[in-house]
Amino acid sequence: MDLQAQRTPLQAPMSQEAEQALLGAILLEPKAFLSVASFLKAEDFFIKRHEYIWNALSRLQERNDAIDYVTLPRELQDMGLLDEVGGQAYLTSLVNNTPTAIHVEVYGEMVARTSTRRKMLGAADSIRQFALDEELPIDKVIDEAEQALFAVSNNQMKREFVPIEAAASEYYDELERLLEIGVGSIGMPTGFNDLDGLLGGFQKSDLIVFAGRPGMGKTSWMLSVALNVARLDRRVAIFTMEMGVEQMVQRLISMETGIGIQQLRTARISAREHTRLTEAIGRISNLPLFIDDTPSISPVEMRTKCRRLQHEYGLDIVMVDYMQLMSAGRAYENNRVQEISYISRSLKELARELNVTVLSTAQLSRAVEQRQDKRPQLSDLRESGTIEQDADAVLFLYRDEVYNPDTTEFPNQADVLLSKHRHGPTGAVQLYFEKSYTRFKDVRKVNLNLADISNLD
């Protein structure tokens, strides 16, 4: 029987020839070690004595010692493993059976692939055990299963140094593309020019929090942004916990057609409006919008759905309405502050993992109502200070008309306050809010209609 001690069943994927050729190539050309050490580890070797040899090579490299026929056997001897690997004779056979060191990276990739397959089999065994454990809640089972699988995929992700020449060239090409199409921001445009000028657009891997008191129009603003970015062929996932899919579609149609929400609810529309409605539904149907209305969705379930959506269709931005309606499960049921902290942190992790923008609306505490100046501030974020910490940008929506309904000065004005911006300046912009259609527009793009006094739903 061979001297190796095997960690996995005999039928596990492996390539003895690739492992031997890899080690032989390194002995032929010691500099080749660094080219494969960036993605290979000792545990990637199936045959135990090959793992021992790799560990000895790593120790020599760490000390900056030469790798040759003298130092390697001596290192293995010091480790008490020379006889275990087959002695000097086995090391010599590795060299004699390796035709060239030129293909060392090819051999390394072969070893890495078989290692990944074995890890996937191990993850499958773990998932089976989780699924058979009746005492584990099902959301915990799903979470553990996902972690087992993604631990394997994360090991496959290799980040290399990027020369500044390549990075600068890529940046310049992107900037030229944006200048050509007339977009004045590096990130994903929101559709509101002044806000894009201040925010720089939505950036990948950023968590954007859009907060306000009830009735301000947070959902309407989010849907306005959703339509704007979807028209640019950006793929949008919307998680709504406050409204059903039908209500969300109704709002989108109202925004698109200019037919009031109340008219759509009661189906009191003219023949001309019906034509506009039919055309609008056709346009909306072709937009890359995906809506999920699962109540009290957990971060784990949301992450699973987003991964699947990204794999099947691609994904650019995730919208959540709203953060405090999510559930973190029983582990946090007695501590709401910790629960919101976990949810906030999970949304930021989702943005980084999928390299997409995550935009979440959030409720503000009632402390706003107790001040003379009702404009929100960062301390008003409800139930958790970690929302401010996790977010890359925090925006607040304020409409003076909500508190002063009889105001005659800019009754349709909405202020978006950028109070935290990790990548740039803060400030405020003004938008125009059409209450009948619950949609926002740039102020300079509309003719103000001060007679529009329909109620915000």
Coordinates of C-alpha atoms in Angstrom, one line a residue:
M1 CA 0.0 0.0 0.0
D2 CA 1.2 3.5 -0.8
L3 CA 2.7 5.6 2.0
Q4 CA 0.3 8.4 1.7
A5 CA -2.4 9.0 4.3
Q6 CA -5.6 10.0 2.6
R7 CA -8.1 12.4 4.1
T8 CA -11.0 11.6 1.7
P9 CA -12.4 8.5 0.2
L10 CA -10.5 6.7 -2.5
Q11 CA -13.1 7.6 -5.1
A12 CA -12.5 11.4 -4.4
P13 CA -11.3 13.4 -7.4
M14 CA -7.5 13.5 -7.6
S15 CA -4.6 13.5 -10.1
Q16 CA -1.5 11.8 -8.8
E17 CA 0.4 12.6 -12.0
A18 CA -0.4 16.3 -11.7
E19 CA 0.7 16.5 -8.1
Q20 CA 4.0 14.7 -9.0
A21 CA 4.6 16.8 -12.0
L22 CA 4.0 20.0 -10.1
L23 CA 6.5 19.1 -7.3
G24 CA 9.0 17.8 -9.9
A25 CA 8.7 21.1 -11.9
I26 CA 9.5 23.1 -8.8
L27 CA 12.6 21.0 -8.1
L28 CA 13.7 21.6 -11.7
E29 CA 13.0 25.3 -11.5
P30 CA 12.7 26.6 -7.9
K31 CA 11.5 30.1 -9.0
A32 CA 8.3 28.4 -10.3
F33 CA 7.2 27.9 -6.7
L34 CA 6.0 31.5 -6.3
S35 CA 3.9 31.3 -9.5
V36 CA 1.7 28.6 -8.0
A37 CA 2.0 29.4 -4.3
S38 CA -0.4 32.4 -4.9
F39 CA -3.3 30.0 -5.4
L40 CA -2.2 26.6 -3.9
K41 CA -2.1 25.5 -0.3
A42 CA -0.8 22.3 1.3
E43 CA -4.3 21.0 1.9
D44 CA -4.9 21.1 -1.9
F45 CA -2.8 18.0 -2.3
F46 CA -4.7 14.7 -2.1
I47 CA -1.6 12.5 -1.4
K48 CA -0.4 13.1 2.1
R49 CA 3.3 12.9 1.4
H50 CA 2.9 15.5 -1.3
E51 CA 1.4 17.8 1.3
Y52 CA 4.5 17.2 3.5
I53 CA 6.8 18.1 0.6
W54 CA 4.8 21.3 -0.1
N55 CA 5.0 22.3 3.5
A56 CA 8.8 21.8 3.4
L57 CA 9.1 23.9 0.3
S58 CA 7.0 26.6 1.9
R59 CA 9.2 26.7 5.0
L60 CA 12.3 27.0 2.8
Q61 CA 10.7 29.8 0.8
E62 CA 9.6 31.7 4.0
R63 CA 13.2 31.7 5.2
N64 CA 14.4 32.7 1.8
D65 CA 16.6 29.6 1.6
A66 CA 17.5 27.9 -1.7
I67 CA 15.3 25.0 -2.9
D68 CA 17.4 22.1 -4.2
Y69 CA 18.3 18.4 -3.8
V70 CA 20.2 19.2 -0.6
T71 CA 18.0 21.7 1.2
L72 CA 14.7 19.9 0.6
P73 CA 15.7 16.5 2.0
R74 CA 17.4 18.2 5.0
E75 CA 14.2 20.2 5.7
L76 CA 12.1 17.1 5.6
Q77 CA 14.5 15.4 7.9
D78 CA 14.3 18.3 10.3
M79 CA 10.5 17.9 10.2
G80 CA 10.8 14.2 10.9
L81 CA 9.1 13.4 7.6
L82 CA 11.8 12.3 5.1
D83 CA 11.1 8.6 5.5
E84 CA 7.4 9.3 5.4
V85 CA 7.6 10.8 1.9
G86 CA 9.8 8.0 0.6
G87 CA 13.2 9.4 1.2
Q88 CA 15.7 10.9 -1.3
A89 CA 14.8 8.3 -3.8
Y90 CA 11.2 9.5 -4.1
L91 CA 12.3 13.1 -4.5
T92 CA 14.7 12.0 -7.3
S93 CA 11.8 10.2 -9.0
L94 CA 9.7 13.3 -9.0
V95 CA 12.4 15.1 -11.1
N96 CA 13.1 12.2 -13.4
N97 CA 9.4 11.8 -14.3
T98 CA 8.8 15.5 -15.0
P99 CA 9.7 16.4 -18.6
T100 CA 9.8 20.2 -18.1
A101 CA 9.1 23.0 -15.7
I102 CA 7.5 25.2 -18.3
H103 CA 3.9 23.9 -17.6
V104 CA 4.1 24.3 -13.8
E105 CA 1.1 26.5 -13.7
V106 CA -0.9 24.1 -15.7
Y107 CA 0.0 21.3 -13.2
G108 CA -1.0 23.7 -10.4
E109 CA -4.4 24.4 -11.9
M110 CA -5.0 20.7 -12.3
V111 CA -4.2 20.1 -8.6
A112 CA -6.4 23.1 -7.6
R113 CA -9.4 21.9 -9.7
T114 CA -9.4 18.4 -8.1
S115 CA -9.0 20.0 -4.7
T116 CA -12.1 22.1 -5.3
R117 CA -14.1 19.1 -6.3
R118 CA -13.2 17.3 -3.1
K119 CA -14.1 20.4 -1.1
M120 CA -17.5 20.5 -2.9
L121 CA -18.1 16.9 -1.9
G122 CA -17.2 17.7 1.7
A123 CA -19.6 20.7 1.6
A124 CA -22.3 18.4 0.3
D125 CA -21.7 16.0 3.2
S126 CA -22.0 18.9 5.6
I127 CA -25.2 20.1 4.0
R128 CA -26.7 16.7 4.3
Q129 CA -25.9 16.7 8.0
F130 CA -27.5 20.1 8.5
A131 CA -30.6 19.0 6.6
L132 CA -30.9 15.9 8.8
D133 CA -30.6 17.8 12.1
E134 CA -34.3 18.3 13.1
E135 CA -33.3 20.6 15.9
L136 CA -31.9 23.3 13.6
P137 CA -34.4 25.9 12.4
I138 CA -34.7 25.8 8.6
D139 CA -33.3 29.3 8.1
K140 CA -30.2 28.2 10.0
V141 CA -30.0 25.1 7.8
I142 CA -30.1 27.3 4.7
D143 CA -27.5 29.7 6.1
E144 CA -25.1 26.9 7.1
A145 CA -25.6 25.3 3.7
E146 CA -24.8 28.5 1.8
Q147 CA -21.8 29.2 4.0
A148 CA -20.4 25.7 3.2
L149 CA -20.8 26.2 -0.5
F150 CA -19.5 29.7 -0.7
A151 CA -16.5 28.8 1.5
V152 CA -15.5 26.7 -1.5
S153 CA -16.2 29.4 -4.1
N154 CA -14.4 32.1 -2.0
N155 CA -11.3 29.9 -2.0
Q156 CA -11.4 30.0 -5.8
M157 CA -11.4 33.8 -5.9
K158 CA -7.9 35.1 -6.5
R159 CA -7.0 38.8 -6.5
E160 CA -3.8 39.8 -8.1
F161 CA -1.9 43.0 -8.0
V162 CA -3.1 45.4 -10.8
P163 CA -0.4 47.6 -12.4
I164 CA -1.3 51.2 -12.1
E165 CA -0.9 51.5 -15.9
A166 CA -3.7 49.0 -16.4
A167 CA -5.9 50.5 -13.7
A168 CA -5.5 54.0 -15.0
S169 CA -6.2 52.9 -18.6
E170 CA -9.4 51.1 -17.5
Y171 CA -10.5 54.2 -15.6
Y172 CA -9.8 56.5 -18.6
D173 CA -11.7 54.2 -21.0
E174 CA -14.7 54.3 -18.6
L175 CA -14.5 58.0 -18.3
E176 CA -14.4 58.4 -22.1
R177 CA -17.4 56.2 -22.4
L178 CA -19.4 58.3 -19.9
L179 CA -18.3 61.6 -21.6
E180 CA -19.4 60.2 -24.9
I181 CA -22.9 59.4 -23.7
G182 CA -23.2 62.6 -21.7
V183 CA -23.4 61.1 -18.3
G184 CA -21.7 63.3 -15.7
S185 CA -21.0 60.7 -13.0
I186 CA -18.9 57.7 -12.6
G187 CA -21.6 55.7 -10.8
M188 CA -25.0 54.5 -11.8
P189 CA -27.2 57.6 -12.5
T190 CA -30.2 58.1 -10.3
G191 CA -32.0 60.0 -12.9
F192 CA -31.9 63.3 -10.9
N193 CA -29.3 65.6 -12.3
D194 CA -28.6 67.7 -9.2
L195 CA -28.4 64.6 -7.0
D196 CA -26.1 62.8 -9.4
G197 CA -23.9 65.9 -9.4
L198 CA -23.6 65.8 -5.6
L199 CA -23.6 62.0 -5.1
G200 CA -21.7 61.0 -8.2
G201 CA -24.2 58.3 -9.0
F202 CA -24.6 55.0 -7.2
Q203 CA -21.4 53.1 -6.7
K204 CA -21.0 49.4 -6.9
S205 CA -20.7 47.6 -3.5
D206 CA -22.2 50.7 -1.7
L207 CA -25.0 50.6 0.8
I208 CA -27.2 53.6 0.4
V209 CA -29.8 54.4 3.1
F210 CA -32.7 56.7 2.2
A211 CA -34.7 57.6 5.3
G212 CA -37.7 59.7 6.3
R213 CA -40.7 59.9 8.4
P214 CA -43.9 58.0 7.3
G215 CA -45.8 59.8 4.5
M216 CA -42.8 61.6 3.1
G217 CA -42.8 59.5 0.0
K218 CA -39.8 57.2 0.5
T219 CA -41.3 54.4 -1.5
S220 CA -42.3 56.7 -4.3
W221 CA -38.7 58.1 -4.5
M222 CA -37.3 54.6 -4.6
L223 CA -39.6 53.6 -7.4
S224 CA -38.8 56.8 -9.3
V225 CA -35.2 55.8 -9.1
A226 CA -36.0 52.2 -10.1
L227 CA -37.7 53.4 -13.3
N228 CA -34.9 55.8 -14.1
V229 CA -32.1 53.1 -13.8
A230 CA -34.2 50.4 -15.4
R231 CA -34.7 52.6 -18.5
L232 CA -30.8 52.6 -18.7
D233 CA -31.0 48.8 -18.9
R234 CA -29.7 48.3 -15.4
R235 CA -31.2 45.3 -13.7
V236 CA -33.1 46.1 -10.6
A237 CA -34.3 43.8 -7.7
I238 CA -37.0 45.3 -5.5
F239 CA -37.8 43.7 -2.1
T240 CA -41.0 45.3 -0.8
M241 CA -42.3 44.3 2.7
E242 CA -44.8 47.1 3.1
M243 CA -46.8 46.7 -0.2
G244 CA -47.7 43.8 -2.4
V245 CA -46.5 43.4 -6.0
E246 CA -49.9 44.6 -7.3
Q247 CA -49.6 47.9 -5.4
M248 CA -46.0 48.4 -6.5
V249 CA -47.0 47.8 -10.2
Q250 CA -49.9 50.2 -9.8
R251 CA -47.5 52.9 -8.6
L252 CA -45.1 52.3 -11.4
I253 CA -47.9 52.5 -14.0
S254 CA -49.2 55.8 -12.5
M255 CA -45.7 57.2 -12.7
E256 CA -45.3 56.1 -16.3
T257 CA -48.7 57.2 -17.6
G258 CA -49.6 60.2 -15.5
I259 CA -52.9 58.6 -14.5
G260 CA -53.7 59.2 -10.8
I261 CA -53.5 56.4 -8.3
Q262 CA -57.1 56.8 -7.3
Q263 CA -58.2 56.6 -10.9
L264 CA -56.3 53.3 -11.4
R265 CA -57.8 51.9 -8.1
T266 CA -61.3 52.7 -9.2
A267 CA -60.7 51.9 -12.9
R268 CA -62.2 55.3 -13.8
I269 CA -60.2 56.1 -16.9
S270 CA -61.1 57.5 -20.2
A271 CA -60.6 55.8 -23.6
R272 CA -57.5 58.0 -24.2
E273 CA -56.1 57.1 -20.8
H274 CA -56.7 53.5 -21.5
T275 CA -54.5 53.7 -24.6
R276 CA -51.8 55.3 -22.6
L277 CA -52.2 52.6 -20.0
T278 CA -51.8 49.8 -22.5
E279 CA -48.7 51.4 -24.0
A280 CA -47.2 52.0 -20.6
I281 CA -47.7 48.4 -19.5
G282 CA -45.9 47.3 -22.6
R283 CA -43.0 49.5 -21.9
I284 CA -42.8 48.5 -18.2
S285 CA -43.1 44.9 -19.1
N286 CA -39.8 45.1 -21.0
L287 CA -37.9 46.7 -18.2
P288 CA -35.4 44.6 -16.2
L289 CA -37.3 45.0 -13.0
F290 CA -37.8 42.1 -10.5
I291 CA -40.1 42.4 -7.5
D292 CA -40.3 40.2 -4.4
D293 CA -43.0 41.0 -1.8
T294 CA -42.1 38.3 0.9
P295 CA -43.1 39.8 4.2
S296 CA -40.4 40.1 6.9
I297 CA -37.8 38.6 4.7
S298 CA -34.5 37.6 6.4
P299 CA -31.0 38.7 5.2
V300 CA -30.2 35.1 4.4
E301 CA -33.2 34.6 2.2
M302 CA -32.6 37.9 0.5
R303 CA -29.0 37.0 -0.2
T304 CA -30.0 33.6 -1.7
K305 CA -32.6 35.2 -4.0
C306 CA -30.1 37.9 -5.1
R307 CA -27.4 35.3 -5.9
R308 CA -29.9 33.4 -8.0
L309 CA -31.1 36.5 -9.8
Q310 CA -27.6 37.6 -10.5
H311 CA -26.7 34.2 -11.9
E312 CA -29.8 33.9 -14.1
Y313 CA -30.3 37.5 -15.3
G314 CA -27.5 39.7 -13.9
L315 CA -28.0 42.3 -11.2
D316 CA -27.0 46.0 -10.8
I317 CA -29.0 47.3 -7.9
V318 CA -31.0 45.9 -5.0
M319 CA -33.7 48.0 -3.5
V320 CA -35.2 47.3 0.0
D321 CA -38.4 48.8 1.3
Y322 CA -37.8 49.0 4.1
M323 CA -34.9 47.9 6.4
Q324 CA -36.8 47.8 9.7
L325 CA -39.4 45.5 8.3
M326 CA -36.8 42.7 7.7
S327 CA -36.4 39.9 10.2
A328 CA -33.2 38.5 11.5
G329 CA -34.8 35.4 13.1
R330 CA -35.3 34.1 16.6
A331 CA -31.7 34.8 17.6
Y332 CA -32.4 38.5 17.9
E333 CA -36.1 38.5 18.8
N334 CA -35.4 40.0 22.2
N335 CA -33.0 42.7 21.1
R336 CA -34.3 45.0 18.4
V337 CA -31.2 47.1 18.3
Q338 CA -28.9 44.1 17.7
E339 CA -31.4 42.8 15.1
I340 CA -31.3 46.0 13.1
S341 CA -27.5 46.1 13.4
Y342 CA -27.3 42.6 12.0
I343 CA -29.7 43.5 9.1
S344 CA -27.7 46.7 8.3
R345 CA -24.4 44.8 8.3
S346 CA -25.9 42.0 6.2
L347 CA -27.1 44.5 3.6
K348 CA -23.6 46.0 3.4
E349 CA -22.1 42.5 3.0
L350 CA -24.6 41.8 0.3
A351 CA -23.5 44.9 -1.6
R352 CA -19.8 43.9 -1.4
E353 CA -20.3 40.2 -2.1
L354 CA -22.3 40.7 -5.3
N355 CA -20.6 44.0 -6.2
V356 CA -23.9 45.8 -6.6
T357 CA -25.5 48.9 -5.1
V358 CA -27.9 48.2 -2.3
L359 CA -30.5 51.0 -1.7
S360 CA -32.6 50.6 1.4
T361 CA -35.3 52.9 2.7
A362 CA -35.5 53.3 6.5
Q363 CA -37.8 54.8 9.1
L364 CA -36.8 57.7 11.4
S365 CA -37.5 57.9 15.1
R366 CA -40.2 60.1 16.4
A367 CA -37.6 62.5 17.8
V368 CA -38.1 64.4 14.6
E369 CA -41.6 65.4 15.6
Q370 CA -40.5 66.8 18.9
R371 CA -38.2 69.4 17.4
Q372 CA -39.2 72.8 16.0
D373 CA -36.9 72.1 13.0
K374 CA -38.3 68.9 11.6
R375 CA -35.5 68.4 9.1
P376 CA -34.0 65.0 9.9
Q377 CA -30.5 64.3 11.0
L378 CA -28.3 61.3 11.4
S379 CA -29.2 60.8 15.1
D380 CA -32.8 60.3 14.0
L381 CA -32.1 56.9 12.3
R382 CA -34.4 54.6 14.1
E383 CA -33.3 51.7 16.5
S384 CA -29.6 51.5 15.5
G385 CA -26.6 53.8 15.2
T386 CA -24.9 51.1 13.1
I387 CA -27.0 52.0 10.1
E388 CA -25.0 55.2 9.9
Q389 CA -21.8 53.3 10.4
D390 CA -22.5 50.7 7.7
A391 CA -24.0 53.0 5.1
D392 CA -21.7 54.6 2.5
A393 CA -24.3 57.3 2.0
V394 CA -27.3 58.4 4.1
L395 CA -30.0 60.5 2.4
F396 CA -33.1 62.0 4.1
L397 CA -36.3 63.0 2.4
Y398 CA -38.1 66.1 3.8
R399 CA -41.2 67.8 2.5
D400 CA -42.3 70.8 4.5
E401 CA -45.8 70.4 3.2
V402 CA -46.3 67.3 5.4
Y403 CA -45.9 69.4 8.5
N404 CA -47.4 72.6 7.1
P405 CA -50.2 71.6 4.7
D406 CA -51.4 75.1 4.2
T407 CA -48.1 76.3 2.9
T408 CA -48.2 78.4 -0.3
E409 CA -44.5 78.5 -0.8
F410 CA -43.3 75.6 -3.0
P411 CA -45.9 73.1 -1.8
N412 CA -44.6 70.5 -4.2
Q413 CA -41.0 70.8 -3.2
A414 CA -39.1 67.9 -1.8
D415 CA -35.7 68.2 -0.2
V416 CA -33.2 65.4 -0.4
L417 CA -30.5 65.9 2.2
L418 CA -27.3 64.0 1.7
S419 CA -26.0 63.9 5.3
K420 CA -23.3 61.3 5.0
H421 CA -21.2 60.6 2.0
R422 CA -18.2 58.4 2.4
H423 CA -16.9 59.2 -1.1
G424 CA -17.5 62.9 -1.4
P425 CA -19.3 66.0 -0.2
T426 CA -22.7 66.4 1.6
G427 CA -25.4 68.8 0.7
A428 CA -29.0 69.2 -0.3
V429 CA -31.0 69.2 -3.6
Q430 CA -34.6 70.1 -4.4
L431 CA -36.9 67.8 -6.3
Y432 CA -40.5 68.3 -7.5
F433 CA -43.1 65.8 -6.2
E434 CA -46.2 65.1 -8.2
K435 CA -48.5 63.8 -5.5
S436 CA -51.3 62.5 -7.8
Y437 CA -48.8 60.1 -9.5
T438 CA -46.5 59.7 -6.5
R439 CA -43.4 60.5 -8.6
F440 CA -40.4 62.7 -8.3
K441 CA -38.8 64.8 -11.0
D442 CA -36.0 67.4 -11.3
V443 CA -37.4 70.8 -10.5
R444 CA -36.1 72.4 -13.7
K445 CA -37.7 69.7 -15.8
V446 CA -41.3 70.4 -14.9
N447 CA -43.8 73.1 -15.0
L448 CA -44.9 73.6 -11.4
N449 CA -48.5 73.0 -10.8
L450 CA -49.4 74.4 -7.4
A451 CA -53.0 73.4 -7.7
D452 CA -52.0 69.7 -7.4
I453 CA -53.4 68.9 -4.0
S454 CA -54.1 65.2 -4.2
N455 CA -53.1 63.2 -1.1
L456 CA -50.0 61.1 -0.9
D457 CA -51.0 57.5 -0.3

